[in-house]
Amino acid sequence: MFRIFLIAFIFLFSTVSAQNAQSARLVQAQNLASQGKNKEALDEYRAILAQDKNNAEAYIGAGQVRLKLKEYKLAIDNFQLAQKNNPKLTKAVEGEAEAQEGLGQKDKAVAAWRKLSEIGNKEQKDKAQDRIGVLLGTTKAPAPATTPAPAPVPSVQKGKFSYDSPEFKAGLAATEQKKWNDALKNWREVLKKEPGNPGAFYYAGVARYSLNDPENAIINFNKSFDYPEKGFNANYYLGRIYEQKGDKQKAISYYKKYLELTQSPSGKQEVKDRIARLGGAGTEVASGKSSSSTSGKSSESAAVNKSSNSYECNSLESCQKAEEKKKQDSIAAYLESLKNKPLTVGPEKIVATEYGQNFAFASTTEAGSADLQKSLNLIQKKSFQSAIDALQETRQKFPSTPNAMAAAYNLLSLYQYLELHDKVIALASSVLQEPIAEPYKSAIAYILATSQVKKTEFGEAYGTLDSVKTDGKLGPSDAQKKSLAAEIATQYKPDSGSPDILKKAIDAEPDKVKKNELRLKLAKLYLKLQDSPNAIQTYKDIVEDCPQNTNDPCRKAIYELGDLSFLSQNWAMALEYYNKAMEQQKDTVLVPWALFQIGNVFRKQGNYAESVRSYDKLIKNYSGNYWADQAKLYKDDAIWQESNQGVLKK
């Protein structure tokens, strides 16, 4: 009988060990793939599948590597095998759609994208619908930028930023494959580790430009000029964006900056042609040549214009200084306009609109009030696009005035109502860079955080929400802030984050049941981070905060405490929590497990008589249960051990 037990134990141990080894190999393969070591990653995936031919995650990983290598047929095979083994893995469906598209199989690609649009998450559904539209010709694909001759891929660390980290390389790989959404995720990871990395901002700008998201692209490019390898190319993209927006003056200004810095002959020629089409002059000057056809009068006029424009510039450094001066002057003018008004006073008038958002007038008598009233009337008529145009015009006509700030708030509220979350994020991020009076600051930050949640940018939303003050004239209420914090904590994927978000949400959550659900998630995160002491303490917090006979998460917490204590060989604590579990949680599924484990604890301690009593109780009360059957084997072993202790000692 002991031999049977030994064989069963060895089989169980070997099975667990094999599973752990497979998990470790899977992580190793994923790390190799993220570092661009594609051959080594494929070898790891093959090794996993040799042992477990049904491992769907390994098939997905292999498919993603083959997708990078443009081995589309093999990638399709991998993704289809992954779906066969686990039909719910939407990553496999997405991978197959991309591979079919790469292979030129339009009909099959559309079919795969349609499947993803039915079963994927929101981001996947949006992506699928975009790709279907492009493949069927119902929507226009983002026009690829005519990029100047590429500079060498950065491979060394320059200055205080690194351009050869695994995250940066992963971003480059996604960018080269034009997987713009994947690339943006990579660049966010880079910026989490290295805030301000201009290379990450540059490539994020390229991705957003390619995704037809010009407002966010502008923000990214304006932070990328210091990127040593390609930062100057940001001027080219900014020129293209402002050309598309119809702002000829700004487009020409950026094109000229690009001409001064590029060494690409084709890039120079293209930009000169663009300037000419826009009706701009001075391409000869920008390229270092003088124009004999320019009259003295024209030169004199240019000199006058230059001297009258304090923001004129003729080099990258001078243009950056001019932009900074312009921003500081704008801030100074705005603060001057508020000099005689307490900065903590809210808007003079707030109107509740039919579309569910507040509409603010900073002043009903100062500049811009009539324009705000016009946009409010358009909103009440549900002429939303006209209202957006009117609010944008108010901001342009009356910059640095209180009503311009009110217009920004109203515009953000309208964008959010229309679910234009990309526009909310772009405008709010820009506005919040300036010193803003309350209650506008907190109201706008709350709007921004809400849109970041909608775009699944939970880490960014957490940071934004942290600074929000509640119960001001424009909101949010304290309850709204806590609700959003709880939503962030519930949806936030903690694998790449820290427990801080969950801890803050736990402190803010008034409902005891929801608080314990968040604690359960925090404890699991601690276990993933291999922080057993904090995991145990969090489970204890749940148990101490639960009334008797309460179901999940209290039931899970008390059994987890028993299991963690058993694994750490803290036999006294294991007995305490397994007994407490049986007393408080009358669970017909888990009580047999607790009895079985109590017997195991006593057996581990050499107290064979008590272990047999626990096994007997399990066998008697739960006959036919799996753990009762196991207890019979362990009981026989305990009896044998008890009978032969003296023999074993000899």
XYZ file of C-alpha atoms in Angstrom:
650
model
C 0.000 0.000 0.000
C 2.836 2.335 0.793
C 4.206 1.618 -2.668
C 0.890 2.719 -4.188
C 1.053 5.923 -2.205
C 4.651 6.479 -3.225
C 3.854 5.964 -6.908
C 0.860 8.300 -6.668
C 2.954 10.919 -4.900
C 5.778 10.694 -7.460
C 3.277 10.965 -10.312
C 1.632 14.005 -8.732
C 4.990 15.648 -8.007
C 6.294 14.998 -11.530
C 3.113 16.401 -13.062
C 3.350 19.617 -11.024
C 7.069 19.921 -11.777
C 6.425 19.490 -15.501
C 3.751 22.178 -15.412
C 6.088 24.575 -13.615
C 8.855 23.839 -16.120
C 6.469 24.505 -19.020
C 5.415 27.822 -17.488
C 9.038 28.855 -17.008
C 9.861 27.950 -20.612
C 6.871 29.932 -21.857
C 8.078 33.042 -19.996
C 11.585 32.468 -21.359
C 10.248 32.210 -24.923
C 8.222 35.406 -24.527
C 11.291 37.256 -23.203
C 13.414 36.074 -26.131
C 10.744 37.198 -28.598
C 10.498 40.653 -26.978
C 14.296 40.986 -27.346
C 14.101 40.197 -31.068
C 15.776 36.779 -30.635
C 13.266 35.113 -32.925
C 15.106 31.847 -33.665
C 15.796 31.181 -29.981
C 12.159 32.002 -29.132
C 10.885 29.553 -31.765
C 13.163 26.837 -30.355
C 11.647 27.373 -26.917
C 8.102 27.242 -28.278
C 8.925 24.004 -30.154
C 10.314 22.496 -26.947
C 7.105 23.383 -25.083
C 4.899 21.905 -27.813
C 6.997 18.738 -27.939
C 5.937 18.098 -24.347
C 2.426 19.551 -24.606
C 0.971 19.565 -28.109
C -2.200 21.301 -26.850
C -0.490 24.382 -25.375
C -2.473 27.208 -27.003
C -0.256 29.982 -25.570
C 2.817 28.381 -27.149
C 1.089 28.213 -30.536
C 0.176 31.917 -30.230
C 3.734 32.859 -29.263
C 5.184 30.902 -32.194
C 2.634 32.476 -34.535
C 3.529 35.985 -33.382
C 7.232 35.312 -33.975
C 6.508 33.942 -37.463
C 4.385 37.018 -38.130
C 7.430 39.190 -37.366
C 9.489 37.061 -39.756
C 6.759 37.370 -42.433
C 6.344 33.592 -42.492
C 2.628 34.082 -42.914
C 1.548 30.543 -43.854
C 3.300 29.000 -40.861
C 1.921 31.767 -38.641
C -1.619 30.975 -39.809
C -1.100 27.293 -38.964
C 0.077 28.243 -35.466
C -2.818 30.611 -34.806
C -5.396 28.093 -36.070
C -3.960 25.365 -33.818
C -4.168 27.792 -30.891
C -7.861 28.402 -31.659
C -8.478 24.674 -31.958
C -7.139 24.133 -28.455
C -8.743 27.243 -26.967
C -11.448 28.941 -29.109
C -11.719 31.838 -26.625
C -8.190 33.145 -27.256
C -8.907 36.301 -29.218
C -5.156 36.968 -29.641
C -5.056 33.923 -31.938
C -7.940 35.238 -34.057
C -6.253 38.656 -34.310
C -2.952 37.036 -35.273
C -4.596 34.928 -37.980
C -6.311 38.020 -39.427
C -2.991 39.894 -39.620
C -1.244 36.890 -41.196
C -4.006 36.407 -43.796
C -3.749 40.094 -44.612
C 0.042 39.829 -44.911
C -0.399 36.881 -47.281
C -2.755 38.928 -49.457
C -5.756 36.676 -48.694
C -8.288 39.492 -48.559
C -11.457 37.391 -48.144
C -9.967 35.184 -45.434
C -8.558 38.238 -43.662
C -11.977 39.934 -43.661
C -13.570 36.745 -42.282
C -11.010 36.591 -39.456
C -11.412 40.301 -38.657
C -15.205 39.821 -38.546
C -14.818 36.979 -36.102
C -12.581 39.196 -33.926
C -15.131 42.036 -34.067
C -17.700 39.641 -32.567
C -15.649 38.104 -29.746
C -12.787 40.556 -29.061
C -12.476 43.281 -26.446
C -13.316 46.891 -27.324
C -9.852 47.734 -28.647
C -9.792 44.584 -30.771
C -13.305 45.265 -32.068
C -12.353 48.815 -33.067
C -9.216 47.559 -34.784
C -11.150 44.804 -36.576
C -13.794 47.211 -37.847
C -11.114 49.597 -39.109
C -9.298 46.810 -40.971
C -12.538 45.481 -42.488
C -13.364 48.976 -43.724
C -9.920 49.388 -45.277
C -9.963 45.937 -46.925
C -13.455 46.455 -48.341
C -12.703 50.017 -49.416
C -15.392 51.608 -47.247
C -12.850 53.605 -45.225
C -9.586 55.120 -46.269
C -6.365 53.702 -44.905
C -4.117 56.270 -43.182
C -1.758 57.662 -45.781
C 1.806 56.580 -45.064
C 4.192 59.451 -44.496
C 6.735 60.080 -47.193
C 9.511 59.686 -44.720
C 12.940 61.110 -45.409
C 15.805 58.678 -45.817
C 15.926 56.686 -42.560
C 18.753 57.215 -40.141
C 20.527 54.169 -38.678
C 18.615 52.333 -35.951
C 19.878 53.622 -32.608
C 21.849 51.021 -30.737
C 23.626 52.901 -27.995
C 22.695 55.040 -25.034
C 23.072 58.744 -25.664
C 22.655 61.299 -22.933
C 20.397 60.277 -20.082
C 18.036 58.139 -22.201
C 18.478 54.616 -23.493
C 17.568 53.651 -27.048
C 18.520 49.965 -26.920
C 16.391 48.605 -24.070
C 14.215 45.522 -24.764
C 11.099 47.708 -24.618
C 12.568 50.197 -27.112
C 13.576 47.379 -29.474
C 10.111 45.855 -29.234
C 8.634 49.245 -30.144
C 10.951 49.511 -33.150
C 9.958 46.025 -34.308
C 6.229 46.844 -34.100
C 6.853 50.163 -35.875
C 8.735 48.472 -38.711
C 5.809 46.063 -39.169
C 3.368 48.998 -39.037
C 1.506 47.455 -36.102
C 0.673 50.891 -34.834
C -1.513 49.944 -31.836
C 1.057 47.418 -30.626
C 3.793 50.004 -31.132
C 1.944 52.554 -29.002
C 1.732 50.052 -26.147
C 5.488 49.488 -26.389
C 6.245 53.226 -26.357
C 4.024 53.680 -23.293
C 6.066 51.010 -21.538
C 9.287 52.837 -22.476
C 7.905 56.110 -21.106
C 6.823 54.441 -17.853
C 10.422 53.392 -17.250
C 12.020 56.499 -18.777
C 9.633 59.471 -18.602
C 10.547 62.031 -21.226
C 12.415 59.653 -23.583
C 12.345 61.690 -26.836
C 12.820 58.601 -28.993
C 9.660 57.043 -27.581
C 7.758 60.300 -28.136
C 9.037 60.454 -31.744
C 7.922 56.938 -32.670
C 4.642 57.343 -30.752
C 4.053 60.428 -32.917
C 4.714 58.408 -36.077
C 2.238 55.754 -34.899
C -0.462 58.289 -34.076
C 0.125 60.088 -37.377
C -0.308 56.777 -39.214
C -3.486 56.065 -37.209
C -4.886 59.434 -38.319
C -4.732 60.867 -34.797
C -3.123 64.268 -35.505
C -3.855 65.981 -32.177
C -2.026 63.359 -30.126
C 0.703 63.144 -32.777
C 1.364 66.889 -32.375
C 1.840 66.438 -28.611
C 4.258 63.547 -29.152
C 6.304 65.233 -31.882
C 6.727 68.435 -29.863
C 8.447 66.343 -27.177
C 10.719 64.489 -29.581
C 13.099 67.129 -30.986
C 15.935 66.029 -28.681
C 15.957 62.492 -30.082
C 19.543 62.374 -31.463
C 18.877 60.133 -34.445
C 15.572 61.275 -35.905
C 14.169 64.064 -33.777
C 14.537 66.596 -36.583
C 12.097 64.529 -38.685
C 9.334 65.607 -36.275
C 9.361 68.938 -38.138
C 8.469 67.094 -41.336
C 5.514 65.305 -39.742
C 4.299 68.484 -38.028
C 4.437 70.224 -41.394
C 2.307 67.465 -42.918
C -0.215 67.650 -40.078
C -0.627 71.421 -40.263
C -0.813 71.237 -44.052
C -3.721 68.787 -43.685
C -5.352 71.090 -41.113
C -5.133 73.986 -43.581
C -2.726 76.034 -41.448
C -0.304 76.986 -44.227
C 1.825 79.329 -42.117
C 2.607 76.704 -39.488
C 3.141 74.014 -42.116
C 5.690 76.146 -43.971
C 7.421 77.076 -40.697
C 7.979 73.411 -39.778
C 8.977 72.481 -43.317
C 11.672 75.171 -43.248
C 13.028 73.870 -39.949
C 13.210 70.408 -41.473
C 15.094 71.747 -44.517
C 17.750 73.241 -42.253
C 18.430 69.930 -40.529
C 17.940 67.112 -43.012
C 20.686 65.587 -45.144
C 18.251 63.682 -47.370
C 18.202 65.006 -51.001
C 14.824 63.384 -51.676
C 13.435 64.764 -48.421
C 14.637 68.271 -49.291
C 13.111 68.151 -52.759
C 9.760 66.877 -51.511
C 9.509 69.566 -48.838
C 10.534 72.338 -51.259
C 7.737 71.204 -53.563
C 5.268 71.238 -50.678
C 6.294 74.754 -49.655
C 5.894 75.907 -53.245
C 2.407 74.399 -53.484
C 1.458 76.144 -50.247
C 2.536 79.461 -51.741
C 5.524 79.836 -49.417
C 8.766 81.602 -50.308
C 12.273 81.372 -48.960
C 13.170 77.782 -49.877
C 16.399 79.057 -51.380
C 17.295 80.825 -48.149
C 16.495 77.721 -46.154
C 18.857 75.663 -48.294
C 21.687 78.166 -48.029
C 21.211 79.950 -51.404
C 20.456 83.598 -52.128
C 17.753 84.600 -54.608
C 18.727 87.139 -57.275
C 15.074 87.698 -58.160
C 14.199 89.051 -54.736
C 13.797 92.824 -54.908
C 15.212 95.224 -52.350
C 11.691 96.148 -51.408
C 10.809 92.536 -50.645
C 13.958 92.151 -48.555
C 13.131 95.287 -46.646
C 9.584 94.033 -46.055
C 10.894 90.676 -44.785
C 13.264 92.487 -42.428
C 10.414 94.585 -41.067
C 8.241 91.490 -40.562
C 11.073 89.684 -38.817
C 11.768 92.529 -36.450
C 8.074 92.955 -35.669
C 7.615 89.262 -34.895
C 9.301 88.426 -31.595
C 8.711 84.719 -32.207
C 10.586 84.577 -35.541
C 13.284 81.893 -35.691
C 15.767 80.472 -38.163
C 17.270 77.420 -36.445
C 16.103 74.498 -34.370
C 17.475 75.984 -31.149
C 16.045 79.446 -31.791
C 12.672 78.004 -32.797
C 12.485 75.964 -29.613
C 13.277 79.080 -27.585
C 10.661 81.047 -29.543
C 8.032 78.382 -28.886
C 8.866 78.417 -25.174
C 8.694 82.232 -25.091
C 5.343 82.162 -26.862
C 3.990 79.695 -24.308
C 5.296 81.710 -21.352
C 3.846 84.938 -22.806
C 0.482 83.202 -23.230
C 0.539 81.986 -19.630
C 1.531 85.430 -18.393
C -1.332 87.045 -20.329
C -3.800 84.521 -18.930
C -2.639 85.110 -15.353
C -2.763 88.869 -15.923
C -6.387 88.551 -17.030
C -7.171 86.806 -13.728
C -5.211 89.250 -11.538
C -8.282 90.877 -10.033
C -10.239 87.623 -9.736
C -9.671 85.019 -7.010
C -8.299 81.927 -8.773
C -10.418 79.594 -6.643
C -13.725 81.119 -7.740
C -15.640 78.974 -10.219
C -17.413 80.019 -13.418
C -19.955 82.807 -13.206
C -22.698 80.770 -14.849
C -23.301 77.031 -15.303
C -26.052 75.676 -17.546
C -27.234 72.070 -17.469
C -27.669 70.946 -21.083
C -29.948 68.291 -22.522
C -27.016 66.085 -23.486
C -26.180 65.555 -19.821
C -23.096 67.732 -19.349
C -22.575 71.129 -17.730
C -21.861 74.180 -19.866
C -19.775 76.929 -18.255
C -19.432 80.696 -18.730
C -16.375 82.069 -16.918
C -17.921 85.515 -17.382
C -21.169 86.606 -19.005
C -19.857 90.115 -19.710
C -16.225 89.709 -20.845
C -14.818 88.820 -24.263
C -16.094 85.551 -25.657
C -19.385 85.383 -23.768
C -21.495 85.982 -26.894
C -19.570 83.279 -28.750
C -20.098 80.862 -25.862
C -23.822 81.595 -25.936
C -23.835 80.840 -29.658
C -22.193 77.452 -29.096
C -24.616 76.688 -26.229
C -27.572 77.374 -28.537
C -26.089 74.977 -31.107
C -25.698 72.277 -28.469
C -29.319 72.656 -27.378
C -30.299 72.148 -31.033
C -28.035 69.072 -31.083
C -25.934 70.630 -33.849
C -22.859 69.146 -32.227
C -20.333 69.569 -35.030
C -21.287 73.233 -35.427
C -20.980 73.653 -31.655
C -17.504 72.110 -31.726
C -16.466 74.503 -34.501
C -17.865 77.463 -32.549
C -16.048 76.496 -29.334
C -12.767 76.020 -31.183
C -13.248 79.443 -32.777
C -13.853 80.996 -29.334
C -10.538 79.607 -28.103
C -8.743 80.974 -31.162
C -10.402 84.413 -31.103
C -9.951 85.058 -27.384
C -6.769 83.253 -26.300
C -5.628 83.551 -22.687
C -9.001 84.849 -21.475
C -11.240 83.300 -18.810
C -13.893 82.448 -21.399
C -11.271 80.691 -23.528
C -10.714 78.351 -20.593
C -14.478 77.890 -20.242
C -14.625 77.091 -23.962
C -11.934 74.427 -23.489
C -13.915 72.840 -20.647
C -17.154 72.924 -22.687
C -15.374 71.431 -25.691
C -13.984 68.596 -23.567
C -17.422 67.870 -22.097
C -18.895 67.700 -25.590
C -16.078 65.509 -26.914
C -16.623 63.087 -24.044
C -20.382 62.952 -24.588
C -19.744 62.114 -28.252
C -17.179 59.489 -27.135
C -14.355 61.228 -28.997
C -11.934 60.082 -26.335
C -8.777 60.555 -28.411
C -9.699 64.224 -28.830
C -10.412 64.538 -25.094
C -6.991 63.110 -24.240
C -5.159 65.329 -26.738
C -6.890 68.600 -25.736
C -7.002 67.976 -21.973
C -3.327 66.939 -21.871
C -2.425 70.155 -23.672
C -4.607 72.421 -21.479
C -3.350 70.861 -18.236
C 0.239 71.787 -19.088
C -0.615 75.411 -18.234
C -1.370 76.751 -14.741
C -5.164 76.430 -14.525
C -7.473 77.779 -11.872
C -9.829 75.567 -9.880
C -12.439 74.311 -10.400
C -11.402 73.998 -14.063
C -8.206 72.097 -13.232
C -9.884 69.257 -11.358
C -12.911 69.135 -13.658
C -10.712 68.838 -16.749
C -8.422 66.291 -15.066
C -11.466 64.182 -14.165
C -12.731 64.338 -17.755
C -9.262 63.303 -18.950
C -9.074 60.384 -16.488
C -12.521 59.160 -17.576
C -11.494 59.124 -21.250
C -8.207 57.412 -20.391
C -10.235 54.647 -18.729
C -12.382 54.354 -21.864
C -9.176 53.927 -23.894
C -7.943 51.302 -21.359
C -5.050 53.564 -20.325
C -5.551 52.629 -16.669
C -2.079 53.511 -15.405
C -2.314 57.007 -16.908
C -5.864 57.426 -15.581
C -4.722 56.518 -12.080
C -2.031 59.200 -12.179
C -4.431 61.809 -13.567
C -7.173 61.079 -11.044
C -4.793 61.349 -8.095
C -4.634 65.166 -8.377
C -8.400 65.722 -8.733
C -10.112 67.731 -5.991
C -13.782 66.950 -5.489
C -17.070 68.768 -4.943
C -16.122 71.942 -6.828
C -18.574 73.929 -8.932
C -17.858 71.827 -12.019
C -17.403 68.525 -10.203
C -16.645 65.783 -9.850
C -18.282 64.705 -6.617
C -16.333 62.638 -4.122
C -18.545 59.653 -4.975
C -17.762 60.026 -8.697
C -14.036 60.099 -8.044
C -14.205 57.008 -5.814
C -16.321 55.202 -8.385
C -13.805 55.910 -11.148
C -10.925 54.858 -8.876
C -12.709 51.575 -8.198
C -13.290 51.037 -11.930
C -9.598 51.610 -12.623
C -8.638 49.137 -9.914
C -11.111 46.539 -11.207
C -9.987 46.718 -14.838
C -6.319 47.561 -14.405
C -4.045 44.728 -15.535
C -1.609 44.496 -12.655
C 1.000 42.251 -14.310
C 3.028 45.235 -15.467
C 2.099 47.593 -12.654
C 2.329 47.925 -8.889
C -0.115 47.283 -6.010
C -0.444 51.017 -5.299
C -3.521 51.480 -7.504
C -5.389 48.675 -5.762
C -4.354 49.825 -2.278
C -5.615 53.329 -2.946
C -8.913 52.029 -4.303
C -9.312 49.764 -1.246
C -8.856 52.743 1.084
C -11.438 54.744 -0.884
C -14.069 51.973 -1.232
C -16.865 52.325 1.403
C -18.678 49.080 0.532
C -17.242 46.181 2.581
C -17.995 43.498 -0.014
C -16.379 45.477 -2.850
C -13.467 46.374 -0.580
C -12.783 42.676 0.036
C -13.076 41.866 -3.664
C -10.347 44.432 -4.306
C -8.269 42.974 -1.465
C -8.568 39.533 -3.039
C -7.235 40.939 -6.296
C -4.400 42.655 -4.411
C -3.446 39.411 -2.664
C -3.285 37.605 -6.018
C -1.086 40.378 -7.372
C 1.280 40.010 -4.410
C 1.505 36.285 -5.136
C 2.373 37.043 -8.776
C 5.067 39.358 -7.517
C 6.261 36.558 -5.195
C 5.569 38.714 -2.145
C 4.093 36.062 0.166
C 4.191 38.112 3.431
C 2.053 40.895 1.946
C -0.245 38.352 0.286
C -0.800 36.603 3.631
C -1.457 39.913 5.407
C -3.973 40.927 2.726
C -5.820 37.614 3.049
C -5.862 38.130 6.839
C -7.396 41.579 6.319
C -10.192 39.961 4.315
C -10.860 37.272 6.934
C -10.869 39.785 9.792
C -13.293 42.029 7.900
C -15.774 39.267 7.031
C -18.844 38.267 9.013
C -19.427 34.542 9.548
C -20.981 32.456 6.758
C -19.983 35.015 4.133
C -19.218 33.650 0.693
C -16.516 34.837 -1.722
C -14.087 36.469 -1.300
C -14.001 35.498 2.404
C -14.185 31.794 1.590
C -11.288 32.058 -0.851
C -9.187 34.088 1.552
C -9.474 31.702 4.485
C -8.597 28.650 2.395
C -5.731 30.499 0.701
C -4.326 31.298 4.138
C -4.409 27.614 5.027
C -2.733 26.626 1.740
C -0.043 29.322 1.950
C 0.740 28.314 5.542
C 0.977 24.663 4.498
C 3.362 25.477 1.622
C 5.577 27.502 3.960
C 5.458 24.617 6.503
C 3.913 26.864 9.147
C 1.941 23.946 10.546
C 0.347 25.819 13.458
C -1.063 28.535 11.188
C -2.194 25.951 8.623
C -4.176 24.074 11.298
C -5.644 27.348 12.572
C -7.005 28.436 9.201
C -8.135 25.020 7.941
C -10.123 24.552 11.182
C -11.476 28.093 10.940
C -12.469 27.422 7.333
C -14.499 24.379 8.344
C -16.169 26.277 11.186
C -17.035 29.448 9.258
C -17.404 28.232 5.664
C -19.657 25.183 5.404
C -18.549 24.475 1.859
C -19.197 20.895 0.690
C -16.477 21.233 -1.935
C -13.691 22.706 0.166
C -14.340 21.180 3.604
C -13.098 17.750 2.388
C -9.924 19.469 1.186
C -9.471 21.131 4.597
C -9.899 17.781 6.414
C -7.448 16.136 4.048
C -4.892 18.898 4.620
C -5.331 18.743 8.420
C -4.515 15.051 8.229
C -1.469 15.894 6.109
C -0.282 18.520 8.621
C -0.395 16.019 11.499
C 1.348 13.412 9.336
C 4.090 15.923 8.476
C 4.529 16.576 12.195
C 4.792 12.856 12.933
C 1.498 12.867 14.869
C 0.118 9.832 13.051
C -2.728 9.134 15.471
C -4.263 12.593 14.879
C -3.703 12.342 11.133
C -5.619 9.034 11.073
C -8.519 10.630 13.024
C -8.766 13.431 10.426
C -8.592 10.994 7.500
C -11.268 8.788 9.140
C -13.590 11.754 9.563
C -13.135 12.655 5.890
C -13.725 9.066 4.716
C -16.836 8.688 6.907
C -18.530 12.037 6.145
C -17.595 12.423 2.465
C -17.548 8.892 1.087
C -16.988 8.851 -2.675
C -15.258 12.254 -2.668
C -11.900 12.418 -4.456
C -10.089 13.612 -1.317
C -11.748 10.871 0.729
C -10.291 8.314 -1.699
C -6.871 9.945 -1.365
C -7.247 9.919 2.423
C -7.566 6.114 2.384
C -4.075 5.844 0.860
C -2.574 8.369 3.231
C -4.340 6.760 6.235
C -2.755 3.395 5.471
C 0.641 5.043 5.220
C 0.133 6.851 8.539
C -0.847 3.561 10.262
C 2.210 1.868 8.800
C 4.438 4.741 9.940
C 2.923 4.632 13.465
C 3.454 0.888 13.727
C 7.024 0.965 12.476
C 8.457 4.076 14.095
C 10.765 2.005 16.286
C 11.894 -0.095 13.345
C 12.586 3.007 11.226
C 14.695 4.569 13.997
C 16.951 1.510 14.051
